[in-house]
Short mmCIF file of C-alpha atoms in Angstrom, two decimals:
data_model
loop_
_atom_site.label_atom_id
_atom_site.label_comp_id
_atom_site.label_asym_id
_atom_site.label_seq_id
_atom_site.Cartn_x
_atom_site.Cartn_y
_atom_site.Cartn_z
CA UNK A 1479 0.00 0.00 0.00
CA UNK A 1480 2.76 2.34 0.86
CA UNK A 1481 4.43 1.69 -2.49
CA UNK A 1482 1.22 2.51 -4.39
CA UNK A 1483 0.76 5.67 -2.38
CA UNK A 1484 4.32 6.63 -3.14
CA UNK A 1485 3.73 6.10 -6.87
CA UNK A 1486 0.56 8.18 -6.84
CA UNK A 1487 2.20 10.93 -4.91
CA UNK A 1488 5.12 10.96 -7.32
CA UNK A 1489 2.74 11.15 -10.33
CA UNK A 1490 0.77 13.96 -8.74
CA UNK A 1491 3.91 15.82 -8.00
CA UNK A 1492 5.13 15.37 -11.63
CA UNK A 1493 1.83 16.65 -13.04
CA UNK A 1494 1.90 19.60 -10.68
CA UNK A 1495 5.46 20.42 -11.64
CA UNK A 1496 4.46 20.19 -15.37
CA UNK A 1497 1.47 22.48 -14.95
CA UNK A 1498 3.57 24.99 -13.05
CA UNK A 1499 5.75 25.56 -16.09
CA UNK A 1500 5.00 28.73 -18.08
CA UNK A 1501 4.66 27.10 -21.47
CA UNK A 1502 2.33 24.32 -20.32
CA UNK A 1503 -1.02 26.08 -20.79
CA UNK A 1504 -0.10 27.74 -24.15
CA UNK A 1505 1.10 24.40 -25.44
CA UNK A 1506 -2.11 22.68 -24.40
CA UNK A 1507 -4.21 25.49 -25.95
CA UNK A 1508 -2.35 25.41 -29.30
CA UNK A 1509 -2.52 21.62 -29.46
CA UNK A 1510 -6.27 21.64 -28.78
CA UNK A 1511 -6.88 24.30 -31.44
CA UNK A 1512 -4.85 22.36 -33.98
CA UNK A 1513 -6.81 19.19 -33.30
CA UNK A 1514 -10.16 20.99 -33.63
CA UNK A 1515 -9.16 22.78 -36.86
CA UNK A 1516 -7.90 19.54 -38.37
CA UNK A 1517 -11.21 17.84 -37.58
CA UNK A 1518 -13.25 20.65 -39.18
CA UNK A 1519 -11.20 20.62 -42.36
CA UNK A 1520 -11.44 16.88 -42.65
CA UNK A 1521 -15.21 17.00 -42.21
CA UNK A 1522 -15.67 19.64 -44.92
CA UNK A 1523 -13.45 17.80 -47.37
CA UNK A 1524 -15.29 14.53 -46.92
CA UNK A 1525 -18.70 16.28 -47.25
CA UNK A 1526 -17.78 18.00 -50.54
CA UNK A 1527 -16.49 14.74 -51.94
CA UNK A 1528 -19.82 13.04 -51.35
CA UNK A 1529 -21.92 15.95 -52.71
CA UNK A 1530 -20.11 16.24 -56.07
CA UNK A 1531 -21.80 13.09 -57.34
CA UNK A 1532 -25.23 14.77 -57.14
CA UNK A 1533 -24.30 17.76 -59.32
CA UNK A 1534 -25.85 18.09 -62.86
CA UNK A 1535 -23.05 19.39 -64.99
CA UNK A 1536 -25.26 19.51 -68.10
CA UNK A 1537 -27.76 21.94 -66.56
CA UNK A 1538 -25.97 25.28 -66.92
CA UNK A 1539 -26.96 28.84 -67.68
CA UNK A 1540 -24.77 29.05 -70.76
CA UNK A 1541 -26.60 30.58 -73.72
CA UNK A 1542 -27.77 27.89 -76.08
CA UNK A 1543 -28.21 25.17 -73.41
CA UNK A 1544 -31.75 26.09 -72.42
CA UNK A 1545 -32.75 28.29 -75.36
CA UNK A 1546 -32.51 27.87 -79.12
CA UNK A 1547 -31.79 31.55 -79.81
CA UNK A 1548 -28.35 32.00 -81.38
CA UNK A 1549 -25.77 33.97 -79.45
CA UNK A 1550 -24.52 37.18 -81.00
CA UNK A 1551 -20.77 37.48 -80.90
CA UNK A 1552 -19.42 40.63 -79.31
CA UNK A 1553 -16.94 41.31 -82.11
CA UNK A 1554 -19.72 41.01 -84.71
CA UNK A 1555 -21.60 43.90 -83.08
CA UNK A 1556 -18.46 45.98 -83.45
CA UNK A 1557 -18.07 45.20 -87.18
CA UNK A 1558 -19.05 47.77 -89.80
CA UNK A 1559 -21.01 46.99 -92.95
CA UNK A 1560 -18.73 46.99 -96.00
CA UNK A 1561 -19.35 46.62 -99.72
CA UNK A 1562 -19.38 42.97 -100.80
CA UNK A 1563 -16.39 43.47 -103.13
CA UNK A 1564 -12.66 43.25 -102.59
CA UNK A 1565 -11.85 46.64 -104.11
CA UNK A 1566 -14.66 49.17 -103.52
CA UNK A 1567 -12.82 51.82 -105.58
CA UNK A 1568 -13.16 49.72 -108.74
CA UNK A 1569 -16.87 49.03 -108.13
CA UNK A 1570 -19.63 50.78 -110.03
CA UNK A 1571 -23.22 50.98 -108.81
CA UNK A 1572 -25.31 50.18 -111.88
CA UNK A 1573 -28.64 50.93 -110.23
CA UNK A 1574 -29.43 52.69 -106.96
CA UNK A 1575 -31.87 51.76 -104.21
CA UNK A 1576 -35.46 52.97 -104.78
CA UNK A 1577 -36.17 55.53 -102.06
CA UNK A 1578 -39.87 56.35 -101.63
CA UNK A 1579 -38.88 59.69 -100.11
CA UNK A 1580 -36.39 60.53 -102.86
CA UNK A 1581 -36.65 62.86 -105.81
CA UNK A 1582 -38.64 61.91 -108.90
CA UNK A 1583 -35.49 61.69 -111.06
CA UNK A 1584 -33.76 59.40 -108.57
CA UNK A 1585 -36.83 57.19 -108.24
CA UNK A 1586 -37.10 56.89 -112.01
CA UNK A 1587 -33.45 55.85 -112.26
CA UNK A 1588 -33.99 53.19 -109.56
CA UNK A 1589 -36.73 51.33 -111.44
CA UNK A 1590 -36.07 47.92 -112.99
CA UNK A 1591 -37.97 47.16 -116.20
CA UNK A 1592 -38.99 43.53 -116.50
CA UNK A 1593 -41.90 41.84 -118.29
CA UNK A 1594 -43.30 45.18 -119.49
CA UNK A 1595 -43.52 46.41 -115.88
CA UNK A 1596 -41.39 48.76 -113.79
CA UNK A 1597 -40.32 47.42 -110.38
CA UNK A 1598 -38.68 49.43 -107.53
CA UNK A 1599 -35.11 48.29 -106.89
CA UNK A 1600 -34.93 46.88 -103.33
CA UNK A 1601 -31.12 46.98 -103.18
CA UNK A 1602 -28.12 48.17 -105.16
CA UNK A 1603 -26.60 46.54 -108.23
CA UNK A 1604 -22.79 46.49 -108.07
CA UNK A 1605 -20.50 45.80 -111.04
CA UNK A 1606 -16.92 46.55 -112.04
CA UNK A 1607 -15.71 49.11 -114.53
CA UNK A 1608 -14.42 46.45 -116.92
CA UNK A 1609 -17.66 44.45 -116.74
CA UNK A 1610 -15.86 41.23 -115.72
CA UNK A 1611 -16.90 38.85 -112.96
CA UNK A 1612 -15.50 39.29 -109.43
CA UNK A 1613 -15.57 37.69 -105.99
CA UNK A 1614 -18.64 38.44 -103.87
CA UNK A 1615 -17.61 38.83 -100.21
CA UNK A 1616 -19.58 38.73 -96.98
CA UNK A 1617 -20.43 42.28 -95.93
CA UNK A 1618 -20.68 41.21 -92.29
CA UNK A 1619 -20.08 38.05 -90.27
CA UNK A 1620 -23.10 35.82 -89.77
CA UNK A 1621 -24.84 32.52 -90.43
CA UNK A 1622 -25.94 31.38 -93.89
CA UNK A 1623 -29.71 30.80 -93.85
CA UNK A 1624 -30.46 30.45 -97.57
CA UNK A 1625 -28.63 29.13 -100.63
CA UNK A 1626 -31.08 28.93 -103.49
CA UNK A 1627 -30.76 28.49 -107.24
CA UNK A 1628 -33.06 30.93 -109.03
CA UNK A 1629 -32.94 31.47 -112.78
CA UNK A 1630 -34.90 34.73 -112.55
CA UNK A 1631 -32.85 36.40 -109.81
CA UNK A 1632 -29.62 34.64 -110.73
CA UNK A 1633 -29.30 32.54 -107.51
CA UNK A 1634 -29.67 33.88 -103.96
CA UNK A 1635 -27.52 33.71 -100.79
CA UNK A 1636 -28.88 35.03 -97.51
CA UNK A 1637 -26.82 35.61 -94.35
CA UNK A 1638 -28.38 36.35 -90.95
CA UNK A 1639 -26.45 38.68 -88.63
CA UNK A 1640 -28.93 39.30 -85.85
CA UNK A 1641 -32.58 38.60 -85.14
CA UNK A 1642 -34.46 40.10 -88.08
CA UNK A 1643 -31.35 41.54 -89.79
CA UNK A 1644 -30.10 39.79 -92.94
CA UNK A 1645 -28.09 40.54 -96.07
CA UNK A 1646 -28.95 39.09 -99.49
CA UNK A 1647 -26.69 38.47 -102.46
CA UNK A 1648 -28.48 37.89 -105.77
CA UNK A 1649 -27.25 37.29 -109.31
CA UNK A 1650 -24.32 35.10 -108.20
CA UNK A 1651 -22.68 31.94 -109.51
CA UNK A 1652 -20.17 29.38 -108.20
CA UNK A 1653 -21.59 29.54 -104.68
CA UNK A 1654 -19.08 28.38 -102.05
CA UNK A 1655 -21.31 28.17 -98.95
CA UNK A 1656 -24.14 26.03 -97.65
CA UNK A 1657 -27.03 26.60 -95.28
CA UNK A 1658 -25.81 26.60 -91.68
CA UNK A 1659 -22.26 27.77 -92.43
CA UNK A 1660 -20.76 30.47 -90.24
CA UNK A 1661 -19.04 33.05 -92.44
CA UNK A 1662 -16.66 35.79 -91.46
CA UNK A 1663 -16.62 39.31 -92.85
CA UNK A 1664 -14.69 39.38 -96.13
CA UNK A 1665 -15.08 35.66 -96.80
CA UNK A 1666 -15.76 34.75 -100.45
CA UNK A 1667 -19.35 33.62 -100.91
CA UNK A 1668 -19.65 33.32 -104.70
CA UNK A 1669 -18.89 34.97 -108.04
CA UNK A 1670 -20.83 37.81 -109.65
CA UNK A 1671 -23.13 36.73 -112.47
CA UNK A 1672 -26.18 37.77 -114.48
CA UNK A 1673 -29.93 37.62 -113.95
CA UNK A 1674 -33.02 37.65 -116.14
CA UNK A 1675 -34.70 40.17 -113.85
CA UNK A 1676 -32.13 42.88 -114.60
CA UNK A 1677 -30.36 42.01 -117.83
CA UNK A 1678 -29.33 45.63 -118.42
CA UNK A 1679 -26.93 45.49 -115.46
CA UNK A 1680 -24.84 42.74 -117.09
CA UNK A 1681 -22.40 40.95 -114.77
CA UNK A 1682 -23.18 42.26 -111.31
CA UNK A 1683 -24.27 41.37 -107.78
CA UNK A 1684 -27.57 42.57 -106.37
CA UNK A 1685 -26.94 43.41 -102.70
CA UNK A 1686 -29.69 43.99 -100.14
CA UNK A 1687 -29.87 44.75 -96.41
CA UNK A 1688 -33.18 43.91 -94.74
CA UNK A 1689 -34.52 44.43 -91.23
CA UNK A 1690 -37.67 42.55 -90.27
CA UNK A 1691 -38.28 41.89 -93.96
CA UNK A 1692 -38.13 45.57 -94.94
CA UNK A 1693 -35.32 46.58 -97.34
CA UNK A 1694 -33.16 49.57 -96.41
CA UNK A 1695 -30.69 51.55 -98.48
CA UNK A 1696 -27.29 49.81 -98.15
CA UNK A 1697 -25.47 53.07 -98.91
CA UNK A 1698 -26.85 54.50 -95.64
CA UNK A 1699 -25.17 51.78 -93.56
CA UNK A 1700 -21.80 51.16 -95.20
CA UNK A 1701 -18.99 51.80 -92.69
CA UNK A 1702 -21.55 51.79 -89.86
CA UNK A 1703 -21.91 49.14 -87.12
CA UNK A 1704 -24.73 46.64 -86.80
CA UNK A 1705 -26.07 48.56 -83.80
CA UNK A 1706 -27.01 51.51 -86.05
CA UNK A 1707 -29.38 49.21 -87.96
CA UNK A 1708 -30.70 47.62 -84.78
CA UNK A 1709 -31.88 51.03 -83.58
CA UNK A 1710 -33.65 51.79 -86.88
CA UNK A 1711 -37.45 51.68 -86.79
CA UNK A 1712 -38.55 50.15 -90.10
CA UNK A 1713 -42.25 50.16 -89.21
CA UNK A 1714 -42.61 53.83 -90.16
CA UNK A 1715 -40.74 53.19 -93.40
CA UNK A 1716 -43.04 50.29 -94.32
CA UNK A 1717 -46.10 52.46 -93.63
CA UNK A 1718 -44.65 55.21 -95.78
CA UNK A 1719 -44.12 52.78 -98.65
CA UNK A 1720 -47.68 51.51 -98.37
CA UNK A 1721 -49.05 55.05 -98.23
CA UNK A 1722 -46.91 55.98 -101.22
CA UNK A 1723 -48.27 53.05 -103.19
CA UNK A 1724 -51.83 53.96 -102.24
CA UNK A 1725 -51.23 57.57 -103.29
CA UNK A 1726 -49.92 56.46 -106.67
CA UNK A 1727 -52.97 54.27 -107.20
CA UNK A 1728 -55.27 57.14 -106.24
CA UNK A 1729 -53.43 59.47 -108.60
CA UNK A 1730 -53.89 56.96 -111.41
CA UNK A 1731 -57.54 56.49 -110.56
CA UNK A 1732 -58.25 60.23 -110.20
CA UNK A 1733 -57.93 61.11 -113.92
CA UNK A 1734 -60.33 58.31 -114.79
CA UNK A 1735 -62.83 59.61 -112.26
CA UNK A 1736 -62.47 63.16 -113.57
CA UNK A 1737 -62.87 61.92 -117.09
CA UNK A 1738 -65.96 59.97 -116.11
CA UNK A 1739 -67.36 63.05 -114.38
CA UNK A 1740 -66.71 65.15 -117.48
CA UNK A 1741 -68.30 62.56 -119.73
CA UNK A 1742 -71.26 62.33 -117.38
CA UNK A 1743 -71.58 66.12 -117.37
CA UNK A 1744 -71.37 66.26 -121.15
CA UNK A 1745 -74.01 63.55 -121.41
CA UNK A 1746 -76.33 65.46 -119.10
CA UNK A 1747 -75.75 68.66 -121.09
CA UNK A 1748 -76.46 66.83 -124.33
CA UNK A 1749 -79.61 65.35 -122.83
CA UNK A 1750 -80.73 68.79 -121.68
CA UNK A 1751 -80.01 70.21 -125.11
CA UNK A 1752 -82.02 67.43 -126.74
CA UNK A 1753 -84.91 68.02 -124.35
CA UNK A 1754 -84.79 71.77 -125.11
CA UNK A 1755 -84.76 71.01 -128.83
CA UNK A 1756 -87.74 68.69 -128.42
CA UNK A 1757 -89.62 71.32 -126.44
CA UNK A 1758 -88.85 73.98 -129.05
CA UNK A 1759 -89.93 71.61 -131.78
CA UNK A 1760 -93.16 70.89 -129.87
CA UNK A 1761 -93.81 74.59 -129.39
CA UNK A 1762 -93.21 75.21 -133.09
CA UNK A 1763 -95.65 72.47 -134.07
CA UNK A 1764 -98.27 73.83 -131.64
CA UNK A 1765 -97.81 77.33 -133.03
CA UNK A 1766 -98.11 76.08 -136.59
CA UNK A 1767 -101.19 74.03 -135.80
CA UNK A 1768 -102.73 76.98 -133.97
CA UNK A 1769 -102.03 79.28 -136.88
CA UNK A 1770 -103.40 76.74 -139.29
CA UNK A 1771 -106.57 76.37 -137.27
CA UNK A 1772 -107.06 80.11 -136.99
CA UNK A 1773 -106.29 80.92 -140.61
CA UNK A 1774 -109.00 78.72 -142.16
CA UNK A 1775 -111.59 80.37 -140.00
CA UNK A 1776 -110.42 83.79 -141.02
CA UNK A 1777 -110.39 82.78 -144.66
CA UNK A 1778 -113.94 81.44 -144.44
CA UNK A 1779 -115.12 84.67 -142.89
CA UNK A 1780 -113.45 86.64 -145.65
CA UNK A 1781 -115.04 84.42 -148.25
CA UNK A 1782 -118.48 84.84 -146.54
CA UNK A 1783 -118.09 88.59 -146.56
CA UNK A 1784 -117.20 88.54 -150.25
CA UNK A 1785 -120.33 86.54 -151.18
CA UNK A 1786 -122.59 88.97 -149.28
CA UNK A 1787 -121.04 91.92 -151.08
CA UNK A 1788 -121.65 90.20 -154.46
CA UNK A 1789 -125.32 89.58 -153.61
CA UNK A 1790 -125.81 93.21 -152.49
CA UNK A 1791 -124.24 94.50 -155.67
CA UNK A 1792 -126.50 92.25 -157.75
CA UNK A 1793 -129.60 93.43 -155.89
CA UNK A 1794 -128.61 97.08 -156.39
CA UNK A 1795 -128.16 96.61 -160.11
CA UNK A 1796 -131.61 94.94 -160.36
CA UNK A 1797 -133.28 97.95 -158.62
CA UNK A 1798 -131.64 100.42 -160.90
CA UNK A 1799 -132.80 98.57 -163.88
#
């Protein structure tokens, strides 16, 4: 028993001596904090490892994952519209865009004569000074939405640049693109050719810029960014074109109406004149009949008076005798 008590007393004295040292409590505190921090980190690491299996990596907010609308590249919005030719200085505009608000001379020059009818030009016709064929380039980066062979228009390529904004290239041959291709600005799309719709232009490319289906003047947007066309309100322009067409139809119909009114007035005047002539003729006949009726009576009276005078003269002669 005494030995056990001695051992316990020696252990107690050792623990007391250890706790009396200055670095004992800081050491215990630091060791405890390290153990706790290690446990927390281990717990978090093991929890994240188990949760990663439940993540859906396919369900993201990236454009095109949940919606079918195409993304518009940032650099495309910064691009400027350019002429669809390699050397704009050598290009010649054969026929201008038909502007409904333009002067009469300019509108007349922008008409295309086909099948005995004049049609407003919905774009510009570009050719070279030497009249030879040339490469037709993309005026702006975009996606090809139409590649169509058309004998009348001379084949058509359409490129979409933004929702509702497209460029069209007509009268082209040797087309190098297909529907769905992504083209960059300046990329060769085809070669310039001819069309039956505008044979007078010869070898050329018919270039159009359309917003929401309404053609705009390409010359107004060359060297301007796509954003300038995005801000354009084409609804007013479409209404102006419709009103202009209605005005032209009314102007054409107005002379016919005036002519009809004049003819109607002339007909009424002629009818009135005929009625007046008939009335005059009736009055003349009445006057003649009246005179004829009166004259016989007067003649009879004169004849009666003459007979009486003859009888009186005869009676007088008998008395004298």
